Amino acid sequence: MSGLRSFVARRLLLGVAQTVAVVLLVFALTEALPGDAAVALAGDQPDPARIEAIRETMELDRPAVERLADWAAGLLHGDFGTSLASGRPVSQYIADGFGPTLLLAALTMVLLVPIGFGLGVLAARHEGRLLDRLVSSVTLAVYAVPEFALGVLLVTVLAIQLGGLPPTAVGYGTDLLSHPAALVLPVLVLLARPVCSLVRLVRAGMIDALASPYVAQARRYGISGARIRYTHALPNALAPAAQQLARTIDWLLCGVIVVEALYVIQDSAPSCSTPSPNATYPSSRVWRSSSVS
């Protein structure tokens, strides 16, 4: 147990160190950009006096280290600063964007576990037969298709040609639960690659477990096949699949953004993908004093 605690503590400290390093790197790169937020807000051919006035109002005339320290202090209190484009708090952007993101991620995980484990066990049970080869071939083919290409394909076939589903979430806002049809295509795209990985891992683990000596001994004792598969073999095949599930949660943070942008889901995706200076640039300059409104 002490070894596990030490490992968790080291990983947490490493995560904190990596986060600090990324923050410092982004801050340094942002400071190295030509001009600053005051120049962007002043418009075309601005008066130098106006630029200086904006810079003073935003406290950009203060040393960079002081602004970074103020931002970090505000961060500890949940104050991420204010967007220069809209005047809204950055924390409000984050809160508004988490709703649809968490909904898509949660639906993906809820469907991933039964589908992935079910198909994996089914393929292992019919090892070498037509069903096993079919599952293996389909999962391999789907896994090779990028998310964006798969999303476009699903829109073309299911939304445009068949006409049974909305191609995007335009007009639905962030209340996607009231429009479940708009969730079908995004969730299918998010499910595709994780399901393929999980099915293949569960299948391989089940085949190894079913070929083990303790399973052969259980068969000699007359234990039923279903009990052998689900009580004895499946628990021993879960370790690689559990690790894959943990990696899938991390992957969803990136995959969701791509899917949200593809299906025009109104949340954090537009904020992350909109070119500066209209959105991203002002938000990235949040190192300035968080007291400025």
Coordinates of C-alpha atoms in Angstrom, one line a residue:
M1 CA 0.0 0.0 0.0
S2 CA 2.9 2.4 0.8
G3 CA 4.3 1.7 -2.6
L4 CA 1.0 2.6 -4.3
R5 CA 0.7 5.8 -2.2
S6 CA 4.2 6.8 -3.2
F7 CA 3.5 6.1 -6.9
V8 CA 0.3 8.2 -6.8
A9 CA 2.1 11.0 -5.0
R10 CA 4.9 11.1 -7.6
R11 CA 2.4 11.1 -10.4
L12 CA 0.4 14.0 -8.8
L13 CA 3.6 16.0 -8.3
L14 CA 4.6 15.3 -11.9
G15 CA 1.3 16.5 -13.1
V16 CA 1.5 19.7 -11.1
A17 CA 5.1 20.3 -12.4
Q18 CA 3.9 19.7 -16.0
T19 CA 1.0 22.1 -15.6
V20 CA 3.3 24.8 -14.2
A21 CA 5.7 24.3 -17.0
V22 CA 3.0 24.6 -19.7
V23 CA 1.7 27.8 -18.1
L24 CA 5.1 29.3 -18.0
L25 CA 5.8 28.3 -21.6
V26 CA 2.5 29.7 -22.9
F27 CA 3.0 32.9 -21.0
A28 CA 6.5 33.3 -22.3
L29 CA 5.4 32.6 -25.9
T30 CA 2.5 35.0 -25.6
E31 CA 4.8 37.7 -24.3
A32 CA 7.1 37.1 -27.2
L33 CA 4.4 37.8 -29.8
P34 CA 4.6 41.2 -31.6
G35 CA 2.3 43.7 -30.0
D36 CA -0.1 43.0 -27.2
A37 CA -3.8 42.9 -26.3
A38 CA -3.9 46.7 -26.3
V39 CA -2.7 46.9 -29.9
A40 CA -5.4 44.3 -30.9
L41 CA -8.2 46.2 -29.2
A42 CA -7.1 49.6 -30.5
G43 CA -8.2 48.7 -34.0
D44 CA -6.6 49.6 -37.4
Q45 CA -4.2 52.6 -37.5
P46 CA -4.7 53.5 -33.8
D47 CA -3.4 56.6 -32.1
P48 CA -0.3 55.7 -30.0
A49 CA -1.9 57.6 -27.1
R50 CA -5.0 55.4 -27.3
I51 CA -2.8 52.3 -27.2
E52 CA -1.0 53.6 -24.1
A53 CA -4.3 54.4 -22.4
I54 CA -5.6 50.9 -23.1
R55 CA -2.4 49.4 -22.0
E56 CA -2.5 51.3 -18.7
T57 CA -6.1 50.5 -18.1
M58 CA -5.4 46.8 -18.6
E59 CA -2.2 47.1 -16.5
L60 CA -0.1 45.8 -19.3
D61 CA 2.5 48.4 -18.4
R62 CA 3.3 46.4 -15.3
P63 CA 6.1 43.9 -15.3
A64 CA 5.2 40.6 -16.8
V65 CA 6.2 38.7 -13.7
E66 CA 3.8 40.8 -11.6
R67 CA 0.9 40.1 -14.0
L68 CA 1.6 36.4 -14.0
A69 CA 1.7 36.4 -10.2
D70 CA -1.6 38.2 -10.0
W71 CA -3.2 35.8 -12.4
A72 CA -1.9 32.8 -10.4
A73 CA -3.2 34.4 -7.2
G74 CA -6.6 34.9 -8.8
L75 CA -6.5 31.3 -10.2
L76 CA -6.3 30.0 -6.6
H77 CA -9.7 31.7 -5.9
G78 CA -11.3 30.5 -9.1
D79 CA -10.8 33.9 -10.9
F80 CA -9.5 33.2 -14.4
G81 CA -9.7 36.8 -15.5
T82 CA -12.0 38.5 -18.1
S83 CA -12.2 38.0 -21.9
L84 CA -11.1 41.1 -23.7
A85 CA -13.4 40.3 -26.6
S86 CA -16.7 40.0 -24.8
G87 CA -16.0 41.3 -21.3
R88 CA -17.4 38.0 -19.8
P89 CA -15.4 36.2 -17.2
V90 CA -13.3 33.3 -18.6
S91 CA -14.7 31.1 -15.8
Q92 CA -18.1 31.6 -17.3
Y93 CA -16.9 30.4 -20.7
I94 CA -15.5 27.3 -19.0
A95 CA -18.6 26.6 -17.1
D96 CA -20.9 27.0 -20.1
G97 CA -18.6 24.7 -22.2
F98 CA -18.4 21.9 -19.7
G99 CA -22.1 21.0 -19.9
P100 CA -22.2 19.6 -23.4
T101 CA -18.7 18.3 -23.1
L102 CA -19.4 16.3 -20.0
L103 CA -22.7 15.1 -21.4
L104 CA -21.0 13.7 -24.6
A105 CA -18.2 12.2 -22.6
A106 CA -20.5 10.6 -20.0
L107 CA -22.8 9.1 -22.7
T108 CA -19.7 7.7 -24.5
M109 CA -18.4 6.0 -21.4
V110 CA -21.8 4.6 -20.4
L111 CA -22.2 3.0 -23.8
L112 CA -18.5 2.0 -24.2
V113 CA -18.4 -0.4 -21.4
P114 CA -21.3 -2.8 -22.3
I115 CA -20.6 -2.6 -26.0
G116 CA -16.9 -3.1 -25.7
F117 CA -17.0 -5.9 -23.2
G118 CA -19.9 -7.6 -24.8
L119 CA -18.4 -7.7 -28.3
G120 CA -15.0 -8.7 -26.9
V121 CA -16.5 -11.6 -25.0
L122 CA -18.6 -12.6 -27.9
A123 CA -15.6 -12.7 -30.3
A124 CA -13.5 -14.7 -27.8
R125 CA -16.3 -17.2 -27.4
H126 CA -16.4 -17.8 -31.2
E127 CA -12.6 -17.6 -31.7
G128 CA -11.6 -18.4 -35.2
R129 CA -15.1 -18.6 -36.5
L130 CA -17.0 -16.3 -38.9
L131 CA -18.3 -14.0 -36.1
D132 CA -14.9 -13.6 -34.6
R133 CA -13.3 -12.7 -37.9
L134 CA -16.2 -10.3 -38.7
V135 CA -15.8 -8.5 -35.4
S136 CA -12.0 -8.3 -35.7
S137 CA -12.2 -7.0 -39.3
V138 CA -14.8 -4.4 -38.6
T139 CA -13.1 -3.0 -35.5
L140 CA -9.7 -2.9 -37.3
A141 CA -11.3 -1.0 -40.3
V142 CA -13.2 1.5 -38.2
Y143 CA -10.2 2.1 -36.0
A144 CA -8.2 3.2 -39.0
V145 CA -10.7 5.9 -39.9
P146 CA -9.9 9.4 -38.4
E147 CA -12.7 10.9 -36.3
F148 CA -13.2 13.8 -38.6
A149 CA -13.5 11.6 -41.7
L150 CA -15.9 9.2 -39.9
G151 CA -18.0 12.2 -38.7
V152 CA -18.3 13.5 -42.3
L153 CA -19.2 10.0 -43.5
L154 CA -21.9 9.5 -40.9
V155 CA -23.4 13.0 -41.7
T156 CA -23.4 12.1 -45.4
V157 CA -25.1 8.7 -45.0
L158 CA -27.3 9.0 -41.9
A159 CA -28.2 12.7 -42.0
I160 CA -28.2 13.7 -45.7
Q161 CA -29.0 10.6 -47.7
L162 CA -31.2 8.8 -45.2
G163 CA -32.5 12.0 -43.5
G164 CA -33.2 10.4 -40.2
L165 CA -30.9 12.5 -38.0
P166 CA -29.9 16.2 -37.8
P167 CA -26.5 16.8 -39.4
T168 CA -25.5 19.4 -36.7
A169 CA -26.6 20.7 -33.4
V170 CA -27.2 24.2 -34.8
G171 CA -30.3 25.8 -33.2
Y172 CA -30.3 23.4 -30.2
G173 CA -27.9 25.5 -28.0
T174 CA -26.5 23.7 -25.0
D175 CA -29.7 21.9 -23.9
L176 CA -28.9 18.7 -25.9
L177 CA -30.8 16.4 -23.6
S178 CA -34.0 17.9 -24.9
H179 CA -32.9 17.0 -28.4
P180 CA -31.5 13.4 -28.2
A181 CA -31.4 13.0 -32.0
A182 CA -28.7 15.6 -32.1
L183 CA -26.6 13.4 -29.8
V184 CA -26.6 10.3 -32.0
L185 CA -24.0 11.2 -34.5
P186 CA -21.5 12.9 -32.1
V187 CA -21.7 9.9 -29.7
L188 CA -21.2 7.4 -32.6
V189 CA -18.1 9.2 -33.7
L190 CA -16.7 9.3 -30.1
L191 CA -17.5 5.6 -29.6
A192 CA -15.9 4.3 -32.7
R193 CA -12.2 4.2 -31.8
P194 CA -12.6 3.4 -28.1
V195 CA -15.0 0.5 -28.8
C196 CA -12.6 -0.9 -31.3
S197 CA -9.6 -0.8 -28.9
L198 CA -11.6 -2.2 -26.0
V199 CA -13.1 -5.0 -28.1
R200 CA -9.7 -6.2 -29.2
L201 CA -8.2 -6.0 -25.7
V202 CA -11.1 -7.9 -24.1
R203 CA -11.1 -10.5 -26.9
A204 CA -7.3 -11.1 -26.5
G205 CA -7.6 -11.2 -22.7
M206 CA -10.5 -13.6 -22.7
I207 CA -8.8 -16.0 -25.2
D208 CA -5.7 -16.1 -22.9
A209 CA -7.9 -16.6 -19.8
L210 CA -10.0 -19.4 -21.4
A211 CA -6.8 -21.2 -22.4
S212 CA -5.3 -21.1 -18.9
P213 CA -4.9 -24.2 -16.7
Y214 CA -7.4 -23.1 -14.1
V215 CA -10.2 -22.8 -16.7
A216 CA -9.3 -26.3 -17.9
Q217 CA -9.5 -27.5 -14.4
A218 CA -12.9 -25.8 -13.9
R219 CA -14.2 -27.5 -17.0
R220 CA -13.1 -30.9 -15.6
Y221 CA -15.1 -30.1 -12.5
G222 CA -18.2 -29.7 -14.7
I223 CA -18.7 -26.0 -14.2
S224 CA -21.0 -24.4 -16.8
G225 CA -19.5 -22.5 -19.7
A226 CA -21.3 -19.3 -18.8
R227 CA -20.0 -19.4 -15.2
I228 CA -16.4 -20.1 -16.5
R229 CA -16.5 -17.2 -18.9
Y230 CA -18.1 -14.5 -16.6
T231 CA -17.0 -15.7 -13.1
H232 CA -13.5 -17.0 -13.7
A233 CA -12.1 -15.9 -17.1
L234 CA -13.5 -12.4 -17.5
P235 CA -12.2 -10.9 -14.2
N236 CA -8.7 -12.0 -15.2
A237 CA -9.1 -10.4 -18.6
L238 CA -10.0 -7.0 -17.2
A239 CA -6.6 -5.5 -16.4
P240 CA -5.6 -4.4 -19.9
A241 CA -9.2 -3.2 -20.6
A242 CA -9.3 -1.2 -17.4
Q243 CA -6.1 0.6 -18.4
Q244 CA -7.6 1.3 -21.8
L245 CA -10.7 2.8 -20.2
A246 CA -8.5 5.2 -18.2
R247 CA -6.7 6.2 -21.3
T248 CA -10.0 6.7 -23.1
I249 CA -11.1 9.2 -20.5
D250 CA -8.0 11.2 -21.3
W251 CA -8.5 10.8 -25.0
L252 CA -12.1 12.1 -24.8
L253 CA -10.9 15.5 -23.7
C254 CA -9.3 15.9 -27.2
G255 CA -11.8 13.9 -29.2
V256 CA -14.8 15.8 -27.8
I257 CA -13.4 19.1 -29.1
V258 CA -13.1 17.8 -32.6
V259 CA -16.6 16.3 -32.6
E260 CA -18.1 19.5 -31.1
A261 CA -16.5 21.6 -33.8
L262 CA -17.6 19.2 -36.5
Y263 CA -21.3 19.1 -35.3
V264 CA -21.3 22.8 -34.3
I265 CA -22.1 22.1 -30.7
Q266 CA -22.2 25.5 -28.9
D267 CA -19.8 25.2 -26.1
S268 CA -16.0 25.4 -25.5
A269 CA -15.1 24.1 -29.0
P270 CA -15.8 27.4 -30.8
S271 CA -13.8 29.2 -28.1
C272 CA -10.8 26.9 -28.7
S273 CA -10.9 27.0 -32.4
T274 CA -11.9 30.6 -33.2
P275 CA -8.9 32.6 -34.6
S276 CA -7.4 35.4 -32.6
P277 CA -7.8 38.3 -31.8
N278 CA -11.6 37.9 -31.7
A279 CA -11.6 35.1 -29.1
T280 CA -8.5 33.1 -28.4
Y281 CA -6.0 35.9 -28.2
P282 CA -7.8 37.9 -25.6
S283 CA -8.5 34.8 -23.5
S284 CA -4.9 33.7 -23.7
R285 CA -3.8 37.1 -22.4
V286 CA -5.5 36.4 -19.1
W287 CA -2.2 36.7 -17.3
R288 CA -3.0 40.4 -16.8
S289 CA -4.4 41.4 -13.4
S290 CA -7.5 39.5 -12.8
S291 CA -9.0 42.5 -11.1
V292 CA -9.4 44.3 -14.4
S293 CA -12.9 44.1 -15.8

